[in-house]
Tab-separated table of C-alpha atoms and ligand atoms in Angstrom:
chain	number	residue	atom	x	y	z
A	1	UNK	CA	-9.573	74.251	-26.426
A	2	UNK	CA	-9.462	72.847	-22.849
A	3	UNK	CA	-11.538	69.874	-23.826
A	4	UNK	CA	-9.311	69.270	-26.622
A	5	UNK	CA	-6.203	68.826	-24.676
A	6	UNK	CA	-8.474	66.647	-22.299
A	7	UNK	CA	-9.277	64.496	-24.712
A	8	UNK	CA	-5.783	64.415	-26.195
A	9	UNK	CA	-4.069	63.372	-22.816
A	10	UNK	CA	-6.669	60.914	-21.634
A	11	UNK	CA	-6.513	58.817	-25.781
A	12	UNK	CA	-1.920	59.385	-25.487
A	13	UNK	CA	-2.327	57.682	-21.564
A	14	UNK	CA	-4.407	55.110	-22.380
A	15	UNK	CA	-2.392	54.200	-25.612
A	16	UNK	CA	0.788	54.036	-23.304
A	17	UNK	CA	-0.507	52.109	-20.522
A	18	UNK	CA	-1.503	49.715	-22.905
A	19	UNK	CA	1.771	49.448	-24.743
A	20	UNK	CA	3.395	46.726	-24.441
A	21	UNK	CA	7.234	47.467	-25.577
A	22	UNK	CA	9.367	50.339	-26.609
A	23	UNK	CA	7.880	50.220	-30.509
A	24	UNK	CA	4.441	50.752	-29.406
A	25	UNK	CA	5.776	53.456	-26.965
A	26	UNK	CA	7.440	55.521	-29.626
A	27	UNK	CA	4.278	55.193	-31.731
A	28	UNK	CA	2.764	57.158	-29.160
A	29	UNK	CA	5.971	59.585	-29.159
A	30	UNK	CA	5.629	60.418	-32.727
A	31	UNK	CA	2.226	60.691	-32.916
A	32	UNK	CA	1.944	63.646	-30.292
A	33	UNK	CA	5.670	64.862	-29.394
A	34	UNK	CA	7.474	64.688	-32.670
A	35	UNK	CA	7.730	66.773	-35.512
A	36	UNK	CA	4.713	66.746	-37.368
A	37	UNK	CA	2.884	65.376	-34.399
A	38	UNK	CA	-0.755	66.953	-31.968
A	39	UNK	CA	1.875	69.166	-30.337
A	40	UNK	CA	3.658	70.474	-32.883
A	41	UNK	CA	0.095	70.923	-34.697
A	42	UNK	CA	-1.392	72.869	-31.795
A	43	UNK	CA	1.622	75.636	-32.026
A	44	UNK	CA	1.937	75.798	-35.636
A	45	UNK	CA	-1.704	76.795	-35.255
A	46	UNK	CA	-1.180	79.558	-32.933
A	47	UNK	CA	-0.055	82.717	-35.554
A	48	UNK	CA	-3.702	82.159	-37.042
A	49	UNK	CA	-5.351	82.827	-34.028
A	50	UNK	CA	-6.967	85.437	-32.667
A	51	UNK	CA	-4.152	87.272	-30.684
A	52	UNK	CA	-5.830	86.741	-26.773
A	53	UNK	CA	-6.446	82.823	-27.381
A	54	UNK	CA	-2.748	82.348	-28.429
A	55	UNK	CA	-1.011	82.353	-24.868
A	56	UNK	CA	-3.905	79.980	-23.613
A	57	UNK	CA	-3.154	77.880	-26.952
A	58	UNK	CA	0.630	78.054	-26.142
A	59	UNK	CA	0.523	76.775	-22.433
A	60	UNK	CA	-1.889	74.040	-23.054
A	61	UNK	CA	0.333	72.416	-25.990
A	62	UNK	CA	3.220	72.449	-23.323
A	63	UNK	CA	1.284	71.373	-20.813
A	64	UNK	CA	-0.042	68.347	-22.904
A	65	UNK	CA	3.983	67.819	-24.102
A	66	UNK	CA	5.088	67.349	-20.566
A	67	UNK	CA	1.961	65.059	-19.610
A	68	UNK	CA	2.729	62.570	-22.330
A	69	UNK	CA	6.503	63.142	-21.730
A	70	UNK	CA	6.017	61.932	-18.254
A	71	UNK	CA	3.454	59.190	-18.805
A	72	UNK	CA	5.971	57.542	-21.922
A	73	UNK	CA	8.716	57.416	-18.671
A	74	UNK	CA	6.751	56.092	-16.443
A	75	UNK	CA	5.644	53.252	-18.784
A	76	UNK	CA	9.115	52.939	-20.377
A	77	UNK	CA	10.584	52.007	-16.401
A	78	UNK	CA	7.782	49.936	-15.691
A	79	UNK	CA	9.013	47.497	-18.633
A	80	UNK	CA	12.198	47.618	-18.603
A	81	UNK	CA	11.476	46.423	-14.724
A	82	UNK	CA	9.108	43.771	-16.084
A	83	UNK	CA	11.714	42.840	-18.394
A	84	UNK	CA	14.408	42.309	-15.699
A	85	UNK	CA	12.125	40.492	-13.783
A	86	UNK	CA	11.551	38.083	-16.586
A	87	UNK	CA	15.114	37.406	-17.122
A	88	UNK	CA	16.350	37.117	-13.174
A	89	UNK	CA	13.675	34.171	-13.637
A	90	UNK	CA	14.503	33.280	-16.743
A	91	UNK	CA	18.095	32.214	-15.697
A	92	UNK	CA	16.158	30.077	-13.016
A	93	UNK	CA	18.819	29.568	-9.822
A	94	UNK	CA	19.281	31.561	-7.148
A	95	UNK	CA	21.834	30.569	-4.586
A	96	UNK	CA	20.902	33.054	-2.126
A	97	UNK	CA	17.013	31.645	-2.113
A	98	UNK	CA	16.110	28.963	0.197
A	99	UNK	CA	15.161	25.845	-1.333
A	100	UNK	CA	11.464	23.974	-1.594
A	101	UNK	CA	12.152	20.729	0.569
A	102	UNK	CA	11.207	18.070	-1.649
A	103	UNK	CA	8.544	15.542	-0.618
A	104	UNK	CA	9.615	11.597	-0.269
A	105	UNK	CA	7.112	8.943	-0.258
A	106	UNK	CA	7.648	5.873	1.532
A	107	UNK	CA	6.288	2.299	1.456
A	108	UNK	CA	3.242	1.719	2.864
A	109	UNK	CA	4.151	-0.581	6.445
A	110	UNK	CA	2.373	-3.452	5.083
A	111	UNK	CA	4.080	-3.699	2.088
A	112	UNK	CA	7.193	-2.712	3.898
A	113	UNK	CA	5.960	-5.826	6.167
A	114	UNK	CA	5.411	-8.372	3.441
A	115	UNK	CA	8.340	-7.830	1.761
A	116	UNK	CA	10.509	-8.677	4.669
A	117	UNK	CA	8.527	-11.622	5.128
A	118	UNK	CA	8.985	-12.769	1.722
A	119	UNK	CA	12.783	-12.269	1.664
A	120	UNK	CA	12.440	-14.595	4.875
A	121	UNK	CA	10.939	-16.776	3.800
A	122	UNK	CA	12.878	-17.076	-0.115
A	123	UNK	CA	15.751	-17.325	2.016
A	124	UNK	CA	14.734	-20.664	3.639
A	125	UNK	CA	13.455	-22.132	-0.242
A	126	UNK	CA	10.117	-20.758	-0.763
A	127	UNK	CA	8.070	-19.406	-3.882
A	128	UNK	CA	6.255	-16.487	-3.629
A	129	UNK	CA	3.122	-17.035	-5.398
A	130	UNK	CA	0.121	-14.672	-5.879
A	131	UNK	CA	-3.480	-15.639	-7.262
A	132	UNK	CA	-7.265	-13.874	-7.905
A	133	UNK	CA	-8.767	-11.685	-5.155
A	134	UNK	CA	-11.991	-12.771	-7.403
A	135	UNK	CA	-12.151	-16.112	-6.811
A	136	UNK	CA	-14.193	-19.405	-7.479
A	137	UNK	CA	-16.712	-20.816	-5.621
A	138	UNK	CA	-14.653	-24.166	-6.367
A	139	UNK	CA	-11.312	-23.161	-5.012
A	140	UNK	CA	-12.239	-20.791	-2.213
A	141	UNK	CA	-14.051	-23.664	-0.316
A	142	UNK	CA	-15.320	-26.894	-2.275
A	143	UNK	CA	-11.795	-27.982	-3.294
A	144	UNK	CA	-10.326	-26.904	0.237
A	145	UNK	CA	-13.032	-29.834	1.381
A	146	UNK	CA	-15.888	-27.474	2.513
A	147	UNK	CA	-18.779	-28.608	0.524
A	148	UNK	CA	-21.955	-26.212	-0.194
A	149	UNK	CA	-23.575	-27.132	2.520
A	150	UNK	CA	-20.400	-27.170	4.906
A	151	UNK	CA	-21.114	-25.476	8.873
A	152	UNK	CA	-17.575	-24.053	8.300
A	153	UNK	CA	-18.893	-22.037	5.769
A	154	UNK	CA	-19.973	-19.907	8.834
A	155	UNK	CA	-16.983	-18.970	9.955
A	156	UNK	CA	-16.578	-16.849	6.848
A	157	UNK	CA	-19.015	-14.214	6.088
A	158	UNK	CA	-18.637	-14.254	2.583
A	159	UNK	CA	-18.978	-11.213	-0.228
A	160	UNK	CA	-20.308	-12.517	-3.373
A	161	UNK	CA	-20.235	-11.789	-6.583
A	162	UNK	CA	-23.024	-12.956	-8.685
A	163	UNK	CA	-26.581	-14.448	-8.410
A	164	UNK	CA	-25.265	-18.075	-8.818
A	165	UNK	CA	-22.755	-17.987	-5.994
A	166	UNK	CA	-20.176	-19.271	-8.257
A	167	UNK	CA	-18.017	-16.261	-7.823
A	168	UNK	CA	-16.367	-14.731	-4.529
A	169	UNK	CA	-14.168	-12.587	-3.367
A	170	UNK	CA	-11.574	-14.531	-1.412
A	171	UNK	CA	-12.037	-15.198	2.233
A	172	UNK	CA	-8.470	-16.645	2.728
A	173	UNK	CA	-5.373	-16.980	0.482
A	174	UNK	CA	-5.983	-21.020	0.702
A	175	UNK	CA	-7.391	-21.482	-2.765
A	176	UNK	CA	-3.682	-20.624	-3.911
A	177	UNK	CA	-3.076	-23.840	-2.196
A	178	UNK	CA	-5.293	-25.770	-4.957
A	179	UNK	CA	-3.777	-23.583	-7.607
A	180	UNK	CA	-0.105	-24.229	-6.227
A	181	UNK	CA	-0.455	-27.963	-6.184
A	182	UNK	CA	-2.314	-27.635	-10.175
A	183	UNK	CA	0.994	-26.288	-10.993
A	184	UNK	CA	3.806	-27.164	-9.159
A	185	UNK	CA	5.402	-30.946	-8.938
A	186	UNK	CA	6.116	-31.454	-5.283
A	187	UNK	CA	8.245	-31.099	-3.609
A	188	UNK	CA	7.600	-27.803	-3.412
A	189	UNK	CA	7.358	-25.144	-0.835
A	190	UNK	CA	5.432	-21.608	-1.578
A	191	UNK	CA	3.929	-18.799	0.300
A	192	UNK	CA	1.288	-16.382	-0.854
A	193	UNK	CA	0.697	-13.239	0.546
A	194	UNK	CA	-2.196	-11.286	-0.746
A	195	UNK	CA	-5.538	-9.556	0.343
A	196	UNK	CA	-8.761	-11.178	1.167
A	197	UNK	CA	-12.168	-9.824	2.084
A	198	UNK	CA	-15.079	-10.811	4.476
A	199	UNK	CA	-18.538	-9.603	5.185
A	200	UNK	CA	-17.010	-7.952	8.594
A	201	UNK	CA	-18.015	-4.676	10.624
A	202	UNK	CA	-15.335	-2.517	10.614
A	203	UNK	CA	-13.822	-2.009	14.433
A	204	UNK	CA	-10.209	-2.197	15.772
A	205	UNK	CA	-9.719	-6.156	15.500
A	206	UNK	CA	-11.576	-6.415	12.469
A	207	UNK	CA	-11.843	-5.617	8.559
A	208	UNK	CA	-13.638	-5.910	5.409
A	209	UNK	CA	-10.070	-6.071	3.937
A	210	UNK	CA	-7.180	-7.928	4.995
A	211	UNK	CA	-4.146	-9.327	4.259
A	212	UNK	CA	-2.972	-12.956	4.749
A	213	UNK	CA	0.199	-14.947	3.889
A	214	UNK	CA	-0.299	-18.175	2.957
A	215	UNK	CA	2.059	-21.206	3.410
A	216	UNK	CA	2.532	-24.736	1.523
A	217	UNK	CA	5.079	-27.561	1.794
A	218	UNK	CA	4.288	-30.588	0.050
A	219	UNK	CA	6.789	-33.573	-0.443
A	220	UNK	CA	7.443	-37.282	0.521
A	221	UNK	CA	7.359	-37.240	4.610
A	222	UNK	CA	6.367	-33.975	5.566
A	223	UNK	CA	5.617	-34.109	9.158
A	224	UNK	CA	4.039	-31.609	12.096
A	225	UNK	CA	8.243	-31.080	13.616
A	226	UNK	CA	8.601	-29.438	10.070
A	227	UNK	CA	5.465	-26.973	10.386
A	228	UNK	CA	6.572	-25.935	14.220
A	229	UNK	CA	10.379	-25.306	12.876
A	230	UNK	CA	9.841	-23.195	9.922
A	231	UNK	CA	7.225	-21.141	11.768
A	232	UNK	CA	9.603	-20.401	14.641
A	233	UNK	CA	12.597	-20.140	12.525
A	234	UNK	CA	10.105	-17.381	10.250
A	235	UNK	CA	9.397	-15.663	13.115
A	236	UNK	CA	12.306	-15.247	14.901
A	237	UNK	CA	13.860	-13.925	11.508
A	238	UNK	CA	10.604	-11.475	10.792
A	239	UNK	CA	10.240	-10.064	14.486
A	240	UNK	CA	14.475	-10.614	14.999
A	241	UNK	CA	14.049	-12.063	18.661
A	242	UNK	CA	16.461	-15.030	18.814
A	243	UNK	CA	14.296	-17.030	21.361
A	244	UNK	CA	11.384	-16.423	20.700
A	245	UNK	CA	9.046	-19.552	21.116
A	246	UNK	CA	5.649	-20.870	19.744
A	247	UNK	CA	3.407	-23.102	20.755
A	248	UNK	CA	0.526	-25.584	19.090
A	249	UNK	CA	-2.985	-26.130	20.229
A	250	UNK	CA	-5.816	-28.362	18.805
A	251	UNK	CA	-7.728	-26.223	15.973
A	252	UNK	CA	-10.606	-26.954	13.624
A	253	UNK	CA	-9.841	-26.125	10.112
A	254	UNK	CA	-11.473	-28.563	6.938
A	255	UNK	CA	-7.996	-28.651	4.638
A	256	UNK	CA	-5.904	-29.782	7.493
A	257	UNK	CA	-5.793	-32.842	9.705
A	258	UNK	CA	-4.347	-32.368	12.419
A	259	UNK	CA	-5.197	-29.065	12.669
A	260	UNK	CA	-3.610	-26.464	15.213
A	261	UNK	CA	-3.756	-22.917	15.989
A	262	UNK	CA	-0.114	-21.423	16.354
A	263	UNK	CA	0.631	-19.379	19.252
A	264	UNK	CA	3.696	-17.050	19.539
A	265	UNK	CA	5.537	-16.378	22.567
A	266	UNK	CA	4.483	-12.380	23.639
A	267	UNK	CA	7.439	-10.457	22.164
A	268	UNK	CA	6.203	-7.235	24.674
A	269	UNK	CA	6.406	-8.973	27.961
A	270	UNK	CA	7.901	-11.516	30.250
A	271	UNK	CA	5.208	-12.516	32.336
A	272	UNK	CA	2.126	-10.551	30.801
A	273	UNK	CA	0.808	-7.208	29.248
A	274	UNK	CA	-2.089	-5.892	27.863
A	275	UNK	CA	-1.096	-7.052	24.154
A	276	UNK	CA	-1.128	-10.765	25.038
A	277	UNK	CA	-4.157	-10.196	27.691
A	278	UNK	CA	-1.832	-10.828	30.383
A	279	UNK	CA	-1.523	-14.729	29.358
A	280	UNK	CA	2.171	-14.294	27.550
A	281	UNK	CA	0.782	-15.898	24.425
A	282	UNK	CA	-0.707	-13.808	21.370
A	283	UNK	CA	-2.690	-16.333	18.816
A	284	UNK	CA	-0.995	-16.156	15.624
A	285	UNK	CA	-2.318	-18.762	13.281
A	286	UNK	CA	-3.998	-21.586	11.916
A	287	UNK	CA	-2.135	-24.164	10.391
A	288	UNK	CA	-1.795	-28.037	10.134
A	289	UNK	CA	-1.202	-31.162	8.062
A	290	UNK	CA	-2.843	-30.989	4.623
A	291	UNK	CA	-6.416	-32.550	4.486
A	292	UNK	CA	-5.918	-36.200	1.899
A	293	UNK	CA	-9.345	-34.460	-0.116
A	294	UNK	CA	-7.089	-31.505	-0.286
A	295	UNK	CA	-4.003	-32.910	-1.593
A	296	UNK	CA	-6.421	-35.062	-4.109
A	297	UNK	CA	-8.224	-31.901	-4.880
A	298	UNK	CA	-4.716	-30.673	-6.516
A	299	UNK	CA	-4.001	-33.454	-8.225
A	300	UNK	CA	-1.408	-35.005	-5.967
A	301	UNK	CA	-1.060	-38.620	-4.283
A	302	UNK	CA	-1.804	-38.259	-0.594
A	303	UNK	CA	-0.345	-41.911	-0.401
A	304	UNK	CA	2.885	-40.546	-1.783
A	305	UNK	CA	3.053	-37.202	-0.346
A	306	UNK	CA	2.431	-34.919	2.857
A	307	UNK	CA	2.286	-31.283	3.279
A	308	UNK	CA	1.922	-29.156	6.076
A	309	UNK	CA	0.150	-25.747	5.399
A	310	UNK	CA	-0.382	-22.369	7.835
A	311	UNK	CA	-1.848	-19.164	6.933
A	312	UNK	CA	-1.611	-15.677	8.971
A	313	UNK	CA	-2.699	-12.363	9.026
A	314	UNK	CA	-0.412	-9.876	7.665
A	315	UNK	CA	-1.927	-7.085	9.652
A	316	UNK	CA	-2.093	-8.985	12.800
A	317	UNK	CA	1.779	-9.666	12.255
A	318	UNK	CA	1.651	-5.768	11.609
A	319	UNK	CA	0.220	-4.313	14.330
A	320	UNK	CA	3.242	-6.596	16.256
A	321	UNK	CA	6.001	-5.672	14.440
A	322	UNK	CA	5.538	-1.958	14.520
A	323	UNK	CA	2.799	-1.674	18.002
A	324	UNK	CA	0.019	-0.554	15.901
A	325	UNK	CA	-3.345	-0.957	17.766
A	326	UNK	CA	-5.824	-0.167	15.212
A	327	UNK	CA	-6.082	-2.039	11.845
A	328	UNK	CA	-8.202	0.639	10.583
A	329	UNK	CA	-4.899	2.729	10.453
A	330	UNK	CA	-4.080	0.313	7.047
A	331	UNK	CA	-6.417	1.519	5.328
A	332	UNK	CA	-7.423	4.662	5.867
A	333	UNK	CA	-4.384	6.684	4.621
A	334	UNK	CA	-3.708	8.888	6.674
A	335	UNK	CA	-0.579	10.307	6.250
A	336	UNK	CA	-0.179	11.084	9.969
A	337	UNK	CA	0.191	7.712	10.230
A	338	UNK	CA	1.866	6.427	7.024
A	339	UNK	CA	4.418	9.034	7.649
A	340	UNK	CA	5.646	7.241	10.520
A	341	UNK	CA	7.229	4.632	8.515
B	1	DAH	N1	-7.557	-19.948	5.826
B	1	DAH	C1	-7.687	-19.884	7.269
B	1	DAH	C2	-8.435	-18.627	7.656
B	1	DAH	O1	-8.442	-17.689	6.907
B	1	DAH	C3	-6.332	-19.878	7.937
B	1	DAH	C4	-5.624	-21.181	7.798
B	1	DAH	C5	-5.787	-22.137	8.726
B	1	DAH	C6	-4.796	-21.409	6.694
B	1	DAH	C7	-5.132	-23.363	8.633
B	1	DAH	C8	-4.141	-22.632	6.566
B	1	DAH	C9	-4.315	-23.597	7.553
B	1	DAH	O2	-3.333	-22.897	5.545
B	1	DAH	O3	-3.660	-24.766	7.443
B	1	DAH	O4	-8.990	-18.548	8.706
């Protein structure tokens, strides 16, 4: 008899601890508690018993009543808690609960960089023009009068991309030049800023992966005055230092002649700091009249016209602009740092 009502109790708890709403739960209610149900069965039996197992028989089928009474409560709070739950969720806002801050991106400083520079340099006339960062053999040096077997071709320690050497990836933006001066009518004036790649070890001055901006100005008398103003002018507009100065020196570079490298006035220090190596002038480019073989190269009269060209690193101009002393920080994205800007 004992067994029995074990068996009983343990089947009606499991059924309502896996019901699952009030239906299933009064399932369980009419199959042992109602009328007709293992209760009501158990004391109907009793008056055929033999007289000393009816008390035991009596007590048990309360005992198993109460059980199953208390278990269907138990269950029947624990969903209609569930339930509530569902809905205070359900409804979705909360004004009394804190809210998740949300996250906001930001520009990465280069691009942040190179967009001012463009909007500089649109607003003194100039295209911004973009080409391949898989390049030609032809346009990368040939047509920028390096030939094959060129000694400038040392200067660039060049990745490339197939068995026949007829495919790079850019060293400098200067092929754009060539491509410019296919498509353009002069006089024109264009800038290209973009990324370029050399076979480099990676330290704090130096980068597999760069970033250079590119400049061309070709029309009838074009003259070195020209080159000197619009760099200055550029600069004093990117870095926003009125006075700032620049100054030329003798360079080697095969699509220009003259050629110069650019210096620009230390915008950290009057008479010398550790930035400009204490000599008030950081290097900042190479640039120079355009090379005749260049101009020919793209298909345009050097008898006719001139051009002066320049072309800078966008990091370098970076790490400047914002006091960055690392270029690795560009691209290593860490958020430490892009968070910054
Ligand atoms: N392409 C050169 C380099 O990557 C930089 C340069 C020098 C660009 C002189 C020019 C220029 O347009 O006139 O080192």
């Amino acid at each position: 008899m004992n067994v029995d009502l074990d068996d009983h109790l343990e089947e009606a708890r499991r059924r309502i601890a896996e019901a699952a709403d009030e239906a299933a739960l009064r399932a369980v209610e009419r199959a042992y508690v109602d009328k007709g149900g293992v209760v009501a069965e158990m004391l109907a039996s009793i008056p055929g018993l033999p007289p000393e197992d009816r008390k035991a028989v009596g007590v048990n089928a309360n005992r198993l009543k109460t059980a199953i009474q208390e278990a269907l409560e138990a269950r029947r709070s624990e969903l209609a808690d569930a339930e509530l739950e569902a809905r205070r969720g359900a409804r979705g806002f909360d004004p009394t609960v804190p809210g998740t801050p949300q996250r906001r991106g930001s520009l990465h400083p280069l691009t942040q960089l190179q967009r001012h520079v463009e909007d500089v340099f649109t607003s003194m006339g100039y295209l911004v023009l973009d080409g391949p960062e898989v390049e030609l053999d032809e346009y990368n040096f040939q047509k920028l009068n390096i030939p094959a077997d060129h000694p400038a071709r040392e200067m660039q320690d060049t990745f490339w991309c197939d068995r026949d050497q007829h495919l790079v990836l850019r060293t400098h933006t200067s092929p754009v030049q060539i491509r410019a001066m296919e498509q353009l009518e002069p006089p024109f004036r264009t800038i290209v800023p973009g990324r370029v790649f050399r076979n480099e070890e990676l330290d704090a001055t130096h980068s597999h992966t760069f970033h250079q901006v590119e400049g061309l100005c070709v029309a009838e008398g074009v003259a070195v005055g020209h080159l000197v103003m619009t760099l200055r002018t550029a600069l004093r507009e990117v870095l926003m230092k009125d006075d700032l100065d620049v100054r030329l020196r003798p360079g080697y570079f095969p699509f220009v002649e003259p050629g110069f490298e650019l210096d620009v006035r230390c915008p950290f220090c009057a008479d010398g700091c550790r930035i400009c190596k204490h000599t008030t002038w950081i290097e900042f480019c190479g640039c120079g009249m355009v090379h005749p073989n260049v101009l020919r190269a793209g298909g345009i009269d050097p008898e006719r016209f001139s051009g002066f060209a320049f072309g800078f690193g966008l990091d370098r101009l970076a790490m400047m602009w914002a006091a960055i002393d690392d270029v690795r920080h560009f691209l290593e994205a860490d958020l430490r740092f892009l968070e910054q800007f």
